[in-house]
PDB file of C-alpha atoms in Angstrom:
ATOM      1  CA  MET A  20      17.014  13.039   7.357  1.00 59.00           C
ATOM      2  CA  SER A  21      14.689  11.940   4.627  1.00 79.00           C
ATOM      3  CA  ARG A  22      12.126   9.258   4.070  1.00 79.00           C
ATOM      4  CA  ARG A  23      13.076   6.428   1.743  1.00 86.00           C
ATOM      5  CA  GLY A  24       9.637   4.873   1.476  1.00 89.00           C
ATOM      6  CA  TRP A  25       7.151   2.569   3.130  1.00 89.00           C
ATOM      7  CA  VAL A  26       5.945  -0.992   2.778  1.00 91.00           C
ATOM      8  CA  SER A  27       3.456  -3.308   4.463  1.00 90.00           C
ATOM      9  CA  ALA A  28       5.100  -6.304   6.109  1.00 92.00           C
ATOM     10  CA  ARG A  29       4.353  -9.109   8.568  1.00 91.00           C
ATOM     11  CA  ASP A  30       6.333  -9.283  11.777  1.00 86.00           C
ATOM     12  CA  ALA A  31       7.431 -12.480  13.534  1.00 83.00           C
ATOM     13  CA  ALA A  32       4.070 -12.722  15.355  1.00 84.00           C
ATOM     14  CA  GLY A  33       2.200 -12.658  12.023  1.00 84.00           C
ATOM     15  CA  GLY A  34       0.721  -9.177  12.546  1.00 87.00           C
ATOM     16  CA  TRP A  35       0.804  -6.674   9.709  1.00 89.00           C
ATOM     17  CA  THR A  36       2.675  -3.404  10.112  1.00 90.00           C
ATOM     18  CA  VAL A  37       3.488  -0.442   7.931  1.00 89.00           C
ATOM     19  CA  LEU A  38       7.238   0.114   7.903  1.00 92.00           C
ATOM     20  CA  SER A  39       8.157   3.728   7.168  1.00 91.00           C
ATOM     21  CA  VAL A  40      11.870   3.717   6.407  1.00 92.00           C
ATOM     22  CA  TYR A  41      14.021   6.825   6.893  1.00 93.00           C
ATOM     23  CA  ASP A  42      17.743   7.518   6.736  1.00 90.00           C
ATOM     24  CA  ASP A  43      17.950   7.368  10.559  1.00 90.00           C
ATOM     25  CA  GLY A  44      15.986   4.107  11.006  1.00 91.00           C
ATOM     26  CA  TRP A  45      12.376   3.057  10.640  1.00 93.00           C
ATOM     27  CA  CYS A  46       9.019   2.998  12.388  1.00 92.00           C
ATOM     28  CA  ALA A  47       6.689   0.032  12.480  1.00 91.00           C
ATOM     29  CA  ALA A  48       3.050   1.022  12.954  1.00 87.00           C
ATOM     30  CA  PRO A  49       0.466  -1.757  13.327  1.00 85.00           C
ATOM     31  CA  VAL A  50      -2.341  -1.861  10.759  1.00 81.00           C
ATOM     32  CA  ALA A  51      -5.451  -3.955  10.375  1.00 74.00           C
ATOM     33  CA  ALA A  52      -4.958  -6.620   7.728  1.00 71.00           C
ATOM     34  CA  ARG A  53      -7.597  -7.013   5.060  1.00 74.00           C
ATOM     35  CA  THR A  54      -9.787 -10.033   5.518  1.00 77.00           C
ATOM     36  CA  THR A  55     -11.448 -12.064   2.804  1.00 83.00           C
ATOM     37  CA  ALA A  56     -14.729 -10.355   3.721  1.00 88.00           C
ATOM     38  CA  ASP A  57     -13.104  -6.951   3.073  1.00 86.00           C
ATOM     39  CA  THR A  58     -11.805  -8.171  -0.275  1.00 87.00           C
ATOM     40  CA  ARG A  59     -15.233  -9.548  -1.242  1.00 93.00           C
ATOM     41  CA  ARG A  60     -16.921  -6.261  -0.247  1.00 92.00           C
ATOM     42  CA  ARG A  61     -14.453  -4.212  -2.307  1.00 90.00           C
ATOM     43  CA  LEU A  62     -14.794  -6.582  -5.269  1.00 93.00           C
ATOM     44  CA  ARG A  63     -18.601  -6.296  -5.162  1.00 95.00           C
ATOM     45  CA  GLY A  64     -18.266  -2.508  -5.113  1.00 92.00           C
ATOM     46  CA  PHE A  65     -15.885  -2.582  -8.068  1.00 92.00           C
ATOM     47  CA  ILE A  66     -18.202  -4.855 -10.054  1.00 95.00           C
ATOM     48  CA  GLY A  67     -21.131  -2.565  -9.244  1.00 94.00           C
ATOM     49  CA  TRP A  68     -19.277   0.501 -10.551  1.00 93.00           C
ATOM     50  CA  LEU A  69     -18.098  -1.431 -13.619  1.00 94.00           C
ATOM     51  CA  VAL A  70     -21.632  -2.597 -14.451  1.00 95.00           C
ATOM     52  CA  THR A  71     -22.930   0.960 -14.018  1.00 94.00           C
ATOM     53  CA  VAL A  72     -20.331   2.536 -16.315  1.00 94.00           C
ATOM     54  CA  VAL A  73     -20.526  -0.163 -18.991  1.00 95.00           C
ATOM     55  CA  GLY A  74     -24.341  -0.278 -18.791  1.00 95.00           C
ATOM     56  CA  LEU A  75     -24.673   3.482 -19.255  1.00 94.00           C
ATOM     57  CA  PHE A  76     -22.187   3.417 -22.132  1.00 94.00           C
ATOM     58  CA  ALA A  77     -24.060   0.538 -23.806  1.00 95.00           C
ATOM     59  CA  ALA A  78     -27.367   2.357 -23.285  1.00 94.00           C
ATOM     60  CA  ALA A  79     -25.875   5.464 -24.943  1.00 93.00           C
ATOM     61  CA  ALA A  80     -24.750   3.404 -27.926  1.00 92.00           C
ATOM     62  CA  ALA A  81     -28.137   1.695 -28.184  1.00 93.00           C
ATOM     63  CA  ALA A  82     -29.967   5.028 -27.915  1.00 92.00           C
ATOM     64  CA  ALA A  83     -27.850   6.478 -30.729  1.00 90.00           C
ATOM     65  CA  VAL A  84     -28.845   3.605 -33.005  1.00 91.00           C
ATOM     66  CA  LEU A  85     -32.410   2.867 -31.893  1.00 90.00           C
ATOM     67  CA  ALA A  86     -33.644   6.341 -30.961  1.00 88.00           C
ATOM     68  CA  ALA A  87     -32.227   8.410 -33.800  1.00 84.00           C
ATOM     69  CA  SER A  88     -35.118  10.846 -33.425  1.00 88.00           C
ATOM     70  CA  LEU A  89     -33.859  11.701 -29.890  1.00 89.00           C
ATOM     71  CA  PRO A  90     -30.129  12.420 -30.394  1.00 87.00           C
ATOM     72  CA  TRP A  91     -29.847  14.217 -27.051  1.00 92.00           C
ATOM     73  CA  LEU A  92     -30.676  10.974 -25.181  1.00 92.00           C
ATOM     74  CA  SER A  93     -27.469   9.227 -26.260  1.00 91.00           C
ATOM     75  CA  TRP A  94     -25.417  12.286 -25.232  1.00 93.00           C
ATOM     76  CA  VAL A  95     -27.069  12.393 -21.816  1.00 94.00           C
ATOM     77  CA  LEU A  96     -26.406   8.687 -21.272  1.00 93.00           C
ATOM     78  CA  LEU A  97     -22.808   9.075 -22.474  1.00 93.00           C
ATOM     79  CA  ALA A  98     -22.288  11.992 -20.068  1.00 95.00           C
ATOM     80  CA  ALA A  99     -23.779   9.915 -17.235  1.00 95.00           C
ATOM     81  CA  SER A 100     -21.373   7.092 -18.098  1.00 94.00           C
ATOM     82  CA  GLY A 101     -18.422   9.506 -17.983  1.00 93.00           C
ATOM     83  CA  GLY A 102     -19.692  10.971 -14.710  1.00 94.00           C
ATOM     84  CA  ALA A 103     -19.970   7.524 -13.129  1.00 93.00           C
ATOM     85  CA  LEU A 104     -16.461   6.666 -14.300  1.00 93.00           C
ATOM     86  CA  GLY A 105     -15.123   9.940 -12.872  1.00 95.00           C
ATOM     87  CA  ALA A 106     -16.876   9.306  -9.542  1.00 94.00           C
ATOM     88  CA  ALA A 107     -15.369   5.807  -9.346  1.00 92.00           C
ATOM     89  CA  VAL A 108     -11.853   7.118 -10.050  1.00 93.00           C
ATOM     90  CA  LEU A 109     -12.236   9.915  -7.491  1.00 95.00           C
ATOM     91  CA  ARG A 110     -13.483   7.466  -4.861  1.00 92.00           C
ATOM     92  CA  ALA A 111     -10.541   5.138  -5.458  1.00 90.00           C
ATOM     93  CA  ALA A 112      -8.061   8.027  -5.251  1.00 92.00           C
ATOM     94  CA  ARG A 113      -9.557   9.175  -1.947  1.00 93.00           C
ATOM     95  CA  ARG A 114      -9.336   5.654  -0.513  1.00 88.00           C
ATOM     96  CA  ARG A 115      -5.676   5.374  -1.538  1.00 85.00           C
ATOM     97  CA  ALA A 116      -4.915   8.746   0.018  1.00 86.00           C
ATOM     98  CA  ARG A 117      -6.520   7.634   3.298  1.00 84.00           C
ATOM     99  CA  GLU A 118      -4.494   4.408   3.342  1.00 75.00           C
ATOM    100  CA  ARG A 119      -1.143   6.091   2.659  1.00 76.00           C
ATOM    101  CA  PRO A 120       0.822   6.732   5.855  1.00 71.00           C
ATOM    102  CA  PRO A 121       1.605  10.362   6.718  1.00 75.00           C
ATOM    103  CA  VAL A 122       5.023  11.758   5.833  1.00 79.00           C
ATOM    104  CA  PHE A 123       7.405  12.824   8.593  1.00 89.00           C
ATOM    105  CA  ALA A 124      10.949  14.170   8.424  1.00 87.00           C
ATOM    106  CA  SER A 125      12.517  11.350  10.453  1.00 89.00           C
ATOM    107  CA  SER A 126      11.688   8.107  12.221  1.00 89.00           C
ATOM    108  CA  ALA A 127      12.031   9.870  15.579  1.00 89.00           C
ATOM    109  CA  GLU A 128       9.415  12.443  14.543  1.00 91.00           C
ATOM    110  CA  GLN A 129       7.040   9.729  13.365  1.00 89.00           C
ATOM    111  CA  ALA A 130       7.478   7.677  16.550  1.00 89.00           C
ATOM    112  CA  ALA A 131       6.663  10.745  18.652  1.00 90.00           C
ATOM    113  CA  ALA A 132       3.553  11.569  16.607  1.00 89.00           C
ATOM    114  CA  THR A 133       2.138   8.093  15.926  1.00 85.00           C
ATOM    115  CA  GLU A 134       0.480   6.114  18.674  1.00 86.00           C
ATOM    116  CA  GLY A 135       1.620   2.495  18.782  1.00 87.00           C
ATOM    117  CA  ALA A 136       4.601   3.003  16.464  1.00 89.00           C
ATOM    118  CA  ARG A 137       7.808   1.176  17.356  1.00 91.00           C
ATOM    119  CA  ARG A 138      10.950   2.977  16.289  1.00 92.00           C
ATOM    120  CA  THR A 139      14.210   1.260  15.480  1.00 92.00           C
ATOM    121  CA  ALA A 140      17.037   3.767  15.284  1.00 91.00           C
ATOM    122  CA  LEU A 141      19.913   2.975  12.968  1.00 90.00           C
ATOM    123  CA  ASP A 142      22.413   3.181  15.834  1.00 90.00           C
ATOM    124  CA  GLN A 143      20.565   0.270  17.550  1.00 91.00           C
ATOM    125  CA  VAL A 144      21.160  -2.010  14.545  1.00 91.00           C
ATOM    126  CA  ARG A 145      24.112  -4.419  14.418  1.00 90.00           C
ATOM    127  CA  GLY A 146      23.291  -5.884  11.040  1.00 90.00           C
ATOM    128  CA  VAL A 147      20.611  -6.464   8.409  1.00 93.00           C
ATOM    129  CA  ALA A 148      20.283  -9.670   6.417  1.00 93.00           C
ATOM    130  CA  LEU A 149      18.090  -9.974   3.323  1.00 93.00           C
ATOM    131  CA  HIS A 150      16.937 -13.104   1.595  1.00 91.00           C
ATOM    132  CA  ARG A 151      13.999 -14.487  -0.338  1.00 91.00           C
ATOM    133  CA  GLU A 152      11.751 -17.349   0.810  1.00 92.00           C
ATOM    134  CA  GLY A 153       9.382 -18.423  -1.916  1.00 91.00           C
ATOM    135  CA  SER A 154       7.496 -15.326  -3.011  1.00 90.00           C
ATOM    136  CA  GLU A 155       8.430 -13.203   0.015  1.00 92.00           C
ATOM    137  CA  ASP A 156      11.331 -10.924   0.846  1.00 93.00           C
ATOM    138  CA  VAL A 157      12.578 -11.577   4.381  1.00 94.00           C
ATOM    139  CA  VAL A 158      14.550  -9.003   6.361  1.00 94.00           C
ATOM    140  CA  THR A 159      16.260 -10.091   9.586  1.00 93.00           C
ATOM    141  CA  VAL A 160      17.555  -7.255  11.736  1.00 93.00           C
ATOM    142  CA  ALA A 161      20.050  -7.928  14.530  1.00 91.00           C
ATOM    143  CA  VAL A 162      19.609  -5.216  17.163  1.00 91.00           C
ATOM    144  CA  ARG A 163      22.013  -4.338  19.970  1.00 89.00           C
ATOM    145  CA  ARG A 164      19.545  -5.143  22.754  1.00 86.00           C
ATOM    146  CA  GLY A 165      17.110  -7.999  22.368  1.00 84.00           C
ATOM    147  CA  GLY A 166      16.542 -10.705  19.833  1.00 87.00           C
ATOM    148  CA  PRO A 167      16.464 -10.354  16.069  1.00 92.00           C
ATOM    149  CA  VAL A 168      13.514  -8.649  14.391  1.00 92.00           C
ATOM    150  CA  VAL A 169      12.095 -10.319  11.280  1.00 94.00           C
ATOM    151  CA  TYR A 170       9.862  -8.731   8.640  1.00 95.00           C
ATOM    152  CA  ARG A 171       8.280 -10.554   5.668  1.00 94.00           C
ATOM    153  CA  SER A 172       6.480  -9.173   2.664  1.00 93.00           C
ATOM    154  CA  PRO A 173       5.557 -10.300  -0.841  1.00 93.00           C
ATOM    155  CA  ASP A 174       6.296  -6.699  -1.894  1.00 91.00           C
ATOM    156  CA  ARG A 175       9.859  -6.399  -3.207  1.00 92.00           C
ATOM    157  CA  ARG A 176      10.089  -2.858  -1.814  1.00 93.00           C
ATOM    158  CA  LEU A 177      10.913  -4.436   1.552  1.00 93.00           C
ATOM    159  CA  GLY A 178      14.256  -5.689   0.255  1.00 91.00           C
ATOM    160  CA  ARG A 179      14.978  -2.486  -1.661  1.00 93.00           C
ATOM    161  CA  LEU A 180      14.314  -0.286   1.386  1.00 93.00           C
ATOM    162  CA  PHE A 181      16.630  -2.289   3.657  1.00 93.00           C
ATOM    163  CA  ALA A 182      19.319  -3.082   1.028  1.00 91.00           C
ATOM    164  CA  PRO A 183      21.537  -0.061   1.844  1.00 89.00           C
ATOM    165  CA  TRP A 184      22.043  -1.407   5.381  1.00 87.00           C
ATOM    166  CA  SER A 185      22.767  -4.979   4.287  1.00 82.00           C
ATOM    167  CA  PRO A 186      26.163  -6.164   3.100  1.00 78.00           C
ATOM    168  CA  ALA A 187      26.236  -7.152  -0.553  1.00 55.00           C
ATOM    169  CA  PRO A 188      26.213 -10.926  -1.106  1.00 50.00           C
ATOM    170  CA  PRO A 189      29.395 -12.485  -2.533  1.00 46.00           C
ATOM    171  CA  GLY A 190      29.666 -12.270  -6.288  1.00 43.00           C
ATOM    172  CA  ARG A 191      27.829  -8.948  -6.680  1.00 42.00           C
TER     173      ARG A 191
END
């Protein structure tokens, strides 16, 4: 078995989940959705880093022109600007690495290792239907026991991950 990919999607109840799709099925693990307060906090942090980097770069340029008798000052400010930019990039990379779901060999392995994950094995699936509603991909899964399971996401990866299990529409 191998992992095809993952995508964040809303379920029928409106809760956000991370769907990790494998060749043998998929796992849906609940995640906390970002709120507007989270977005504002991250935007303020980004603006703070941007102001710091641009301010240090501008100070280095001004020091090169205005303080020609102290050439080392512009180099120090330029190095500080580069250091701040490097720190911002490293921080963003660490945050992305924390948010990425762990990789498992199969959906069964992930379901056993992840608390709260709901596994849907491929042999439980009767059919998968894909369509688009507005700006969202919608996947409706008919399972052998129980009602249909619906996932929605503005990310087009949702449709691409489930497309191999869906019949091709007429005319394709």
